[in-house]
CSV table of C-alpha atoms and ligand atoms in Angstrom, one decimal:
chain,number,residue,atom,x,y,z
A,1,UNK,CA,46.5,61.5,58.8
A,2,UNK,CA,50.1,61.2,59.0
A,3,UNK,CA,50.2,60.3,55.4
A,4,UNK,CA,48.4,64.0,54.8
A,5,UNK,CA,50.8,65.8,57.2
A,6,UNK,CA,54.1,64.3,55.3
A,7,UNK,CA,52.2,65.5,51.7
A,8,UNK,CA,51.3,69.0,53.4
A,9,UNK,CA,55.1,69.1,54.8
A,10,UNK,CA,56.4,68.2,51.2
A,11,UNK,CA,54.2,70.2,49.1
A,12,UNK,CA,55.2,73.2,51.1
A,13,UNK,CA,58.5,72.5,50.9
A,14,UNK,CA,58.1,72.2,47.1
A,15,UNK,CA,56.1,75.7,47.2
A,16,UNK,CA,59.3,77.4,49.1
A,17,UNK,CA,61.5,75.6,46.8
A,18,UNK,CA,59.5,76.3,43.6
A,19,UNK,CA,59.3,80.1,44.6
A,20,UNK,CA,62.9,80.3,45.1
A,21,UNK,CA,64.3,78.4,42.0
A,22,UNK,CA,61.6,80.5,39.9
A,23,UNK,CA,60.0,78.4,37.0
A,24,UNK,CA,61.5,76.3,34.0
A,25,UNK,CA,65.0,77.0,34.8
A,26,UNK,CA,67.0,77.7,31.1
A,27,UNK,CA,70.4,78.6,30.3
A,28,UNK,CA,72.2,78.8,27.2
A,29,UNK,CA,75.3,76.7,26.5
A,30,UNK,CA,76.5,77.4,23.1
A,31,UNK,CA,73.4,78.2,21.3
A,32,UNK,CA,71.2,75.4,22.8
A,33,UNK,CA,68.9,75.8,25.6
A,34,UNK,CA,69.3,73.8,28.7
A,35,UNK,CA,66.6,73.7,30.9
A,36,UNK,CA,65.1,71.8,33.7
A,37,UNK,CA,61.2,71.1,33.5
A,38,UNK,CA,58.9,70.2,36.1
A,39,UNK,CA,56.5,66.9,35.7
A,40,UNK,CA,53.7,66.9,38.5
A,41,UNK,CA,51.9,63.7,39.2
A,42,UNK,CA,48.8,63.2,41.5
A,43,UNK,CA,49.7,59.8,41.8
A,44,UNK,CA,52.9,57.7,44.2
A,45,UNK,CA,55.7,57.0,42.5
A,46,UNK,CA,55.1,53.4,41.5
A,47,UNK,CA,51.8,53.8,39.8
A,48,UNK,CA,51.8,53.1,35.9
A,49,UNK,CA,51.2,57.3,35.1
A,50,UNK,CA,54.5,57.4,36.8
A,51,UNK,CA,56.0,54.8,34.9
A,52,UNK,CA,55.0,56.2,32.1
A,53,UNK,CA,56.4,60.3,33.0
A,54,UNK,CA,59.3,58.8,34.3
A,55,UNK,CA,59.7,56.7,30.5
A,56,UNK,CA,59.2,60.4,28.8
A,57,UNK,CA,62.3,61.9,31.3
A,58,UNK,CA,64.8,59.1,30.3
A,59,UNK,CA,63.8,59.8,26.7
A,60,UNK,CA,64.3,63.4,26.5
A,61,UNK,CA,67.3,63.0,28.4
A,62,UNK,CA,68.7,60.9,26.2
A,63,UNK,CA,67.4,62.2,22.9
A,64,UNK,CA,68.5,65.5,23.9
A,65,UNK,CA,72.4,64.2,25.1
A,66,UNK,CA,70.8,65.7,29.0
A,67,UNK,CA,70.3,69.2,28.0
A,68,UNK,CA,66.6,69.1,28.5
A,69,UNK,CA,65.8,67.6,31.9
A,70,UNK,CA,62.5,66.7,33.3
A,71,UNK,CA,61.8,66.3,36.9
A,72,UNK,CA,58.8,64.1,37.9
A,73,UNK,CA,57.4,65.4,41.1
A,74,UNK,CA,55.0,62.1,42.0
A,75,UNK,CA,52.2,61.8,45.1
A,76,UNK,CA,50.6,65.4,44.7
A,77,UNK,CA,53.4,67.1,46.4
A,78,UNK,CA,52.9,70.1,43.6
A,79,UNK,CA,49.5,70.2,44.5
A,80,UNK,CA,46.2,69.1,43.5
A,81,UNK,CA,45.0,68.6,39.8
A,82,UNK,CA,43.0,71.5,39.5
A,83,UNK,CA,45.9,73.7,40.9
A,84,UNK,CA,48.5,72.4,38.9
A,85,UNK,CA,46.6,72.6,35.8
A,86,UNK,CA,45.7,75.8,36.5
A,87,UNK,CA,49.9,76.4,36.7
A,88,UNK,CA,50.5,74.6,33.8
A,89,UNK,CA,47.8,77.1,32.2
A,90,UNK,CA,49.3,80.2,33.1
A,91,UNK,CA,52.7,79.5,32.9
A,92,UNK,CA,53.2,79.1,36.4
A,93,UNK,CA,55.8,77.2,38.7
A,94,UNK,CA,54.8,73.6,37.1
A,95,UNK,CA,55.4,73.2,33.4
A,96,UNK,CA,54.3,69.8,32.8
A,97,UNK,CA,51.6,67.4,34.3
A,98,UNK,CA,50.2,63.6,33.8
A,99,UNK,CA,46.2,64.4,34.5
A,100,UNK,CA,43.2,63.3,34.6
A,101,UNK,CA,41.1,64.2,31.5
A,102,UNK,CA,37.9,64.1,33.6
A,103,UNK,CA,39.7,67.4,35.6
A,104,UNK,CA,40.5,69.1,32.4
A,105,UNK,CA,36.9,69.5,31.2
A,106,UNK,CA,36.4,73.0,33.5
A,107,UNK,CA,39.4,74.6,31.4
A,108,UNK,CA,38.5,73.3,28.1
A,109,UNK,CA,35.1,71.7,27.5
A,110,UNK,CA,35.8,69.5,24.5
A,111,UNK,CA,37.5,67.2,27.4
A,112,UNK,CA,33.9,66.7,28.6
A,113,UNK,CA,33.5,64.0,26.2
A,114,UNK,CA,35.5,61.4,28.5
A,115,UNK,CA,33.2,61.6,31.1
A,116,UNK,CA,30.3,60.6,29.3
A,117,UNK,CA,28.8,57.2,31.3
A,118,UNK,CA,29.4,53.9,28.7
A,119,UNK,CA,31.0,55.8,26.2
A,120,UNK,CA,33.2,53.2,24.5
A,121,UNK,CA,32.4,49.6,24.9
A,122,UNK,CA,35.5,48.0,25.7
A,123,UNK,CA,39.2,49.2,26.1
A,124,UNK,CA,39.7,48.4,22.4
A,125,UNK,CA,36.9,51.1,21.2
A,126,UNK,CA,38.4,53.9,23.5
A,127,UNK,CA,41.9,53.5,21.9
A,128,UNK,CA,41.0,53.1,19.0
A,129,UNK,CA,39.9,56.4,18.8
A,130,UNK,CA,42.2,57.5,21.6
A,131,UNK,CA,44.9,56.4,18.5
A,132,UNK,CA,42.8,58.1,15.7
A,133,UNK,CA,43.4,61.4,14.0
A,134,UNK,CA,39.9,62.4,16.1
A,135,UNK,CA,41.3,61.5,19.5
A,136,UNK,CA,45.2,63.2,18.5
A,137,UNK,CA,43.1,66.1,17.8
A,138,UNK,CA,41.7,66.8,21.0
A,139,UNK,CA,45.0,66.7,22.5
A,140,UNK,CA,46.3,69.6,19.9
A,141,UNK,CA,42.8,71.6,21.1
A,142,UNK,CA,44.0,72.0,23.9
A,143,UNK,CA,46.3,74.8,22.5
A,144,UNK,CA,42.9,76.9,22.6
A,145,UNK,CA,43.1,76.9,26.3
A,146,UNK,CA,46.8,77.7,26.5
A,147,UNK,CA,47.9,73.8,27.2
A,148,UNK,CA,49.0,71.6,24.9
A,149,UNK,CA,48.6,67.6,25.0
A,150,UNK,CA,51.1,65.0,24.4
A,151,UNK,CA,49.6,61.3,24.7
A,152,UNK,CA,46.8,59.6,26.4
A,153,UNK,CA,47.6,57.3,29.0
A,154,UNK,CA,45.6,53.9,29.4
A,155,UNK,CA,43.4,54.7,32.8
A,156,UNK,CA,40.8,51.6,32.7
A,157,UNK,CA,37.5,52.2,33.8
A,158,UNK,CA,36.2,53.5,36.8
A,159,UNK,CA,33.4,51.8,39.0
A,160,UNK,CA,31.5,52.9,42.2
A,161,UNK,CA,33.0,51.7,46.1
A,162,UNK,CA,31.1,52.3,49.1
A,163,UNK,CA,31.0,52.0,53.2
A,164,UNK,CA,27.5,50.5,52.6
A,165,UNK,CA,26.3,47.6,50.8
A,166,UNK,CA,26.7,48.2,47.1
A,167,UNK,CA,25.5,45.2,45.2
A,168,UNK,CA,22.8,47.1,42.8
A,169,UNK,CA,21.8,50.3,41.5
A,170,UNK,CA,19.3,50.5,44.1
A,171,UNK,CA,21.6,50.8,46.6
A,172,UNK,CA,23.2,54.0,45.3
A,173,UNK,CA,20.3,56.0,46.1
A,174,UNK,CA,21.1,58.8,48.7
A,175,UNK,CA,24.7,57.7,49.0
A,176,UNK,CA,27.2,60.3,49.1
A,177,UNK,CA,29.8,59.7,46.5
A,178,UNK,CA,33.1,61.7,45.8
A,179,UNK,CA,33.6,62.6,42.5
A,180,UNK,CA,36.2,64.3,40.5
A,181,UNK,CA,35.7,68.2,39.5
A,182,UNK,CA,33.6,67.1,36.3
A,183,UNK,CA,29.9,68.5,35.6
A,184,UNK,CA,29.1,65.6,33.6
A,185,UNK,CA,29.7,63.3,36.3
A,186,UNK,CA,28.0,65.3,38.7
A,187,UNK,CA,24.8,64.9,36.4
A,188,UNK,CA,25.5,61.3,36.0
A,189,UNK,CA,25.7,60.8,40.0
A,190,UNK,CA,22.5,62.4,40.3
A,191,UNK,CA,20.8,60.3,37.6
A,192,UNK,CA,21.7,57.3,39.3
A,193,UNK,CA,19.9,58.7,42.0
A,194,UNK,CA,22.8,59.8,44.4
A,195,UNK,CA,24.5,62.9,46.0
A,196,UNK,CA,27.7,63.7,44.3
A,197,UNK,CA,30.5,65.8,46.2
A,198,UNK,CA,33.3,68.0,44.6
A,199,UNK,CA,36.4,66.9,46.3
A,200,UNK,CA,40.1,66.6,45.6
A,201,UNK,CA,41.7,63.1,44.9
A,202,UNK,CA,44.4,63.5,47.8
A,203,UNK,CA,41.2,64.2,50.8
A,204,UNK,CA,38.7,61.0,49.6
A,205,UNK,CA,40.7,58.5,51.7
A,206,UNK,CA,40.2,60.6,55.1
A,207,UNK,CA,36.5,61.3,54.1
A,208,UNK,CA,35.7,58.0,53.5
A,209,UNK,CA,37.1,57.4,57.1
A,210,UNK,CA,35.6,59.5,59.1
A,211,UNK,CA,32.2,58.9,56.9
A,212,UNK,CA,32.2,62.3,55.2
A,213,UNK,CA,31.1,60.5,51.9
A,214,UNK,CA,29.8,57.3,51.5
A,215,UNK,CA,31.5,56.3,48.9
A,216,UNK,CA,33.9,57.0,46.0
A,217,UNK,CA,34.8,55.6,42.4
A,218,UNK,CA,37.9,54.9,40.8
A,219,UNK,CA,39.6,52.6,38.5
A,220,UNK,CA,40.9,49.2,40.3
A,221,UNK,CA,44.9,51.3,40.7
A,222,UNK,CA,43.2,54.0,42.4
A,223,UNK,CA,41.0,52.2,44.4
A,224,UNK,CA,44.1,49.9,45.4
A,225,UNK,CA,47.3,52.6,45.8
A,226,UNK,CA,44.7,55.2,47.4
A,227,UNK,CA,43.6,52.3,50.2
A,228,UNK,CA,40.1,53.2,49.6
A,229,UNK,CA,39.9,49.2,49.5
A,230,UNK,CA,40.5,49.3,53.6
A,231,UNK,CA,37.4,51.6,53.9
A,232,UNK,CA,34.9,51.3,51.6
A,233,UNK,CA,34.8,47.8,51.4
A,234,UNK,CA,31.7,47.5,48.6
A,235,UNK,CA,32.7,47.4,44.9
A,236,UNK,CA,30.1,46.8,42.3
A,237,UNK,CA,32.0,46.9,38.7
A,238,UNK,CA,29.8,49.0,36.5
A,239,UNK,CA,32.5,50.5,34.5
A,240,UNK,CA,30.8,53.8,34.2
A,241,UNK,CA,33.5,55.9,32.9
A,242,UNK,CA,36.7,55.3,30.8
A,243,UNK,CA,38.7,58.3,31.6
A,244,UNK,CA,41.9,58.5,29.7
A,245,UNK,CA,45.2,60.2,31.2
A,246,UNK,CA,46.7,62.9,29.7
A,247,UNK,CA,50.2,64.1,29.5
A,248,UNK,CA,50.1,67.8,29.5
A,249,UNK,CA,52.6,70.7,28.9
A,250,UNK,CA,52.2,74.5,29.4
A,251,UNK,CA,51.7,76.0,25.7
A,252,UNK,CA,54.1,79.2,27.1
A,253,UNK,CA,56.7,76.9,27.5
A,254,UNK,CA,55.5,74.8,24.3
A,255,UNK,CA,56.2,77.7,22.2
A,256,UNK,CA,59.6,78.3,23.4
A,257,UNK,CA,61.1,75.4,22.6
A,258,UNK,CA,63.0,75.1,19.0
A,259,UNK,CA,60.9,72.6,16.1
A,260,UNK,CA,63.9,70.4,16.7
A,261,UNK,CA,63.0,70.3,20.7
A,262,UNK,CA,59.3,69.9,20.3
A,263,UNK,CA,59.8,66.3,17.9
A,264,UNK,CA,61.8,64.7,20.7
A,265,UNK,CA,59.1,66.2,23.8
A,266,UNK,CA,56.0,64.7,21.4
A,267,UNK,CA,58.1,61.8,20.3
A,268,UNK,CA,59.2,60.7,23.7
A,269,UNK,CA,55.7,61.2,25.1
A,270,UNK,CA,54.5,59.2,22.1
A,271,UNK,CA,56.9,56.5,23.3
A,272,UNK,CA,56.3,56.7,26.6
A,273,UNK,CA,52.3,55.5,26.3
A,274,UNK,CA,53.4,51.7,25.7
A,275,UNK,CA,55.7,51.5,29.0
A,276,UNK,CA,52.5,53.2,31.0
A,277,UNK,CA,50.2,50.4,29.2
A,278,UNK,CA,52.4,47.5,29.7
A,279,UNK,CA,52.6,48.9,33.7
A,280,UNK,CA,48.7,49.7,33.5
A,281,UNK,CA,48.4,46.2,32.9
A,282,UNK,CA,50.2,44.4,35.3
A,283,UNK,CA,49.4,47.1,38.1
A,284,UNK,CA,45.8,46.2,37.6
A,285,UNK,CA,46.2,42.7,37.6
A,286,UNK,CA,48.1,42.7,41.3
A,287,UNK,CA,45.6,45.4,42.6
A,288,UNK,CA,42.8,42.9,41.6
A,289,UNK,CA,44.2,40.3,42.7
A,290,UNK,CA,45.6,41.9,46.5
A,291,UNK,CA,41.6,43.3,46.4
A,292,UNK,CA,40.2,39.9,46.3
A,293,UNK,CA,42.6,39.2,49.1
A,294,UNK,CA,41.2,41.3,51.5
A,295,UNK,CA,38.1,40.1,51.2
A,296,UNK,CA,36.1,43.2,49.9
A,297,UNK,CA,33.0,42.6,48.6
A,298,UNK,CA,33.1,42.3,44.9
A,299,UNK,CA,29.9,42.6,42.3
A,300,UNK,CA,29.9,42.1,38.7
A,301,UNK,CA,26.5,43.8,36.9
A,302,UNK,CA,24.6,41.6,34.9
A,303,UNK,CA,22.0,44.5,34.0
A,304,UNK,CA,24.0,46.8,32.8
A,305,UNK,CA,21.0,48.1,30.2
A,306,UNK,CA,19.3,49.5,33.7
A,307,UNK,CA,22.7,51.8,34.4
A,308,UNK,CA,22.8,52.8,31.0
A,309,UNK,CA,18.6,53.6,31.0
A,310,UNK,CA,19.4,55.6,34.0
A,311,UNK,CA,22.3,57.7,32.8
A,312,UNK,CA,20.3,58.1,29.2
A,313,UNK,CA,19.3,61.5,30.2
A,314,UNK,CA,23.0,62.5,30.7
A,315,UNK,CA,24.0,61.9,27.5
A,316,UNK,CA,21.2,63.6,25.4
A,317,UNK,CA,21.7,66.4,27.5
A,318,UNK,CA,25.4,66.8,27.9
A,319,UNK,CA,26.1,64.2,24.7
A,320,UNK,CA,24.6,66.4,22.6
A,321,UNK,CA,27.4,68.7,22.0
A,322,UNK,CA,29.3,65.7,21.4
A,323,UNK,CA,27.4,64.2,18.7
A,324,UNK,CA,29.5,64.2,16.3
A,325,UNK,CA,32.3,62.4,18.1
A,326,UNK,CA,29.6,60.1,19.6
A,327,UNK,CA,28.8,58.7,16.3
A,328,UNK,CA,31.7,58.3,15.2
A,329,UNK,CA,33.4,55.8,18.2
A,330,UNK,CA,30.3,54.1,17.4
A,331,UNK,CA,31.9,52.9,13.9
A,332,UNK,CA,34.8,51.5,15.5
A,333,UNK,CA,35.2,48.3,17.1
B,401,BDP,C1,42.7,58.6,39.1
B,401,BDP,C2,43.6,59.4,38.2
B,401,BDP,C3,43.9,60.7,39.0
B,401,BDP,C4,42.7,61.4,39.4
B,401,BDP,C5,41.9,60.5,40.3
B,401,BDP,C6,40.6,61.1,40.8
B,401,BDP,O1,44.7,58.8,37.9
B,401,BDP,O2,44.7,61.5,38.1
B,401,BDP,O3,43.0,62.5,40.2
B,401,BDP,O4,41.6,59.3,39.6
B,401,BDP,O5,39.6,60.5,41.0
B,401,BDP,O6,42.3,57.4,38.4
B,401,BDP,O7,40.6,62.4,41.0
């Protein structure tokens, strides 16, 4: 509670702020545009995504001698992802966010294909297309929908938490689950024979405690830096989803910038994906590790085949516009 008041406090503040500054703030100093950009992150400031936005800054900074400054705004206080995307969108007060692609799906479909359930086998299938000229494209797609994508960041894969036992499928029936603003996960919720509810990221910790929802799913990070752990204290590790992260910029602002300007932005994103992986990494290591600690009740799936039978349905009807793409992970390892 007193977590949500201090976010409320700050993201108002941020509001007034925001209003008053205006947006990207630019002046020119002898034919080169200075400008300050803003870099909204749902997550707190020590999570890998941050790492990772924080890497891009230094970069740009530097590359750019500190006439191009971007500010990274972590812990939601510029608002939840829908909203800020929708900002970034429309050229609004917030220029720049690290998002989930599951959230970007309602404002460009072709990001639908990340919520698929088991659609790459491992972490090495979904980079390697995440990494291929398939996966870069998607990211330059975005332009379609007035956003433009810089890199993927790594986001490992999510599985299902709950108040109540969780230790098979069976005990997902009826149970209602959070999930994020994705109409592919909704159907996959309700294939595996639960009731999924719409809800921002920032509001699933209080609704888990005062028994709102049932349940939740994250990746391990999430499911650590959120404190979910400390509520819904079942965890069954069916890696449903990989979700990648995305690091987004508003295609208004995009356009602005000189050629010159948009090779260090891309390039310094570019760099900035192996920091996030290398923090990705150890961040879900300790977050394991501090999860086994506090004793929550941990259970690894040995019939997977039965989660993917039940989620078939899923992808032949929401896969199908996908197919293409679908076949294609399938030929890399
Ligand atoms: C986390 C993502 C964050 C999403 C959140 C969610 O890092 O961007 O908002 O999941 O479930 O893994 O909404």
């Amino acid at each position: 509670m007193k977590r949500k008041l201090s976010v409320l406090i700050l993201s108002l503040l941020c509001a007034v702020l925001l209003t008053a500054c205006g947006t990207t703030t630019e002046k020119s100093s002898g034919g080169a545009t200075e400008m300050t950009i803003r870099l909204a992150d749902i997550q707190p400031g020590d999570y890998p995504t941050v790492d990772g936005d924080k890497k891009f800054a230094e970069l740009v900074k530097e590359k750019t001698n500190g006439r191009i400054n971007i500010e990274v705004y972590p812990g939601g206080t510029l608002g939840d992802e829908n909203s800020v995307v929708s900002q970034v969108q429309s050229g609004g007060t917030v220029d720049m966010t690290r998002v989930s692609s599951a959230a970007l799906a309602s404002f460009n479909p072709k990001m639908g294909l990340f919520a698929l359930p088991y659609l790459f086998k491992d972490l090495n299938q979904e980079w390697a297309f995440l990494n291929s000229a398939k996966g870069q494209e998607m990211l330059k797609d975005l332009q379609s929908s007035n956003m433009m994508g810089l890199a993927y960041y790594d986001s490992g894969a999510r599985s299902f938490y709950s108040r109540k036992p969780l230790t098979k499928l069976a005990d997902l029936q009826g149970q209602k689950i959070r999930v994020q603003q994705s109409a592919i996960t909704l159907d996959m919720v309700t294939a595996l024979g639960a009731n999924p509810i719409v809800m921002p990221y920032g509001d699933v910790f209080g609704a888990l405690q005062t028994g709102t929802i049932d349940a939740a799913e994250n990746n391990m990070p999430s499911f650590d830096s959120a404190s979910h752990y400390t509520v819904a204290t079942n965890l069954i590790l069916d890696g449903h989803q990989r979700v990648p992260e995305v690091l987004l910029i508003s295609l208004t602002l995009w356009n602005k910038l000189s050629p010159d300007d948009q090779k260090i932005l891309q390039e310094a994103a570019t760099a900035s994906v192996d920091t996030e992986r290398d923090a990705w990494d150890k961040y879900d290591e300790k977050s394991t590790a501090k999860i086994k600690a506090a004793g929550v009740t941990i259970t690894s799936v040995d019939n997977i085949a039965d989660w993917q039978a039940a989620v078939k349905p899923v992808l032949e009807k929401d896969g199908a516009q996908f197919k293409d793409l679908i076949d294609y992970i399938h030929t890399l390892n």
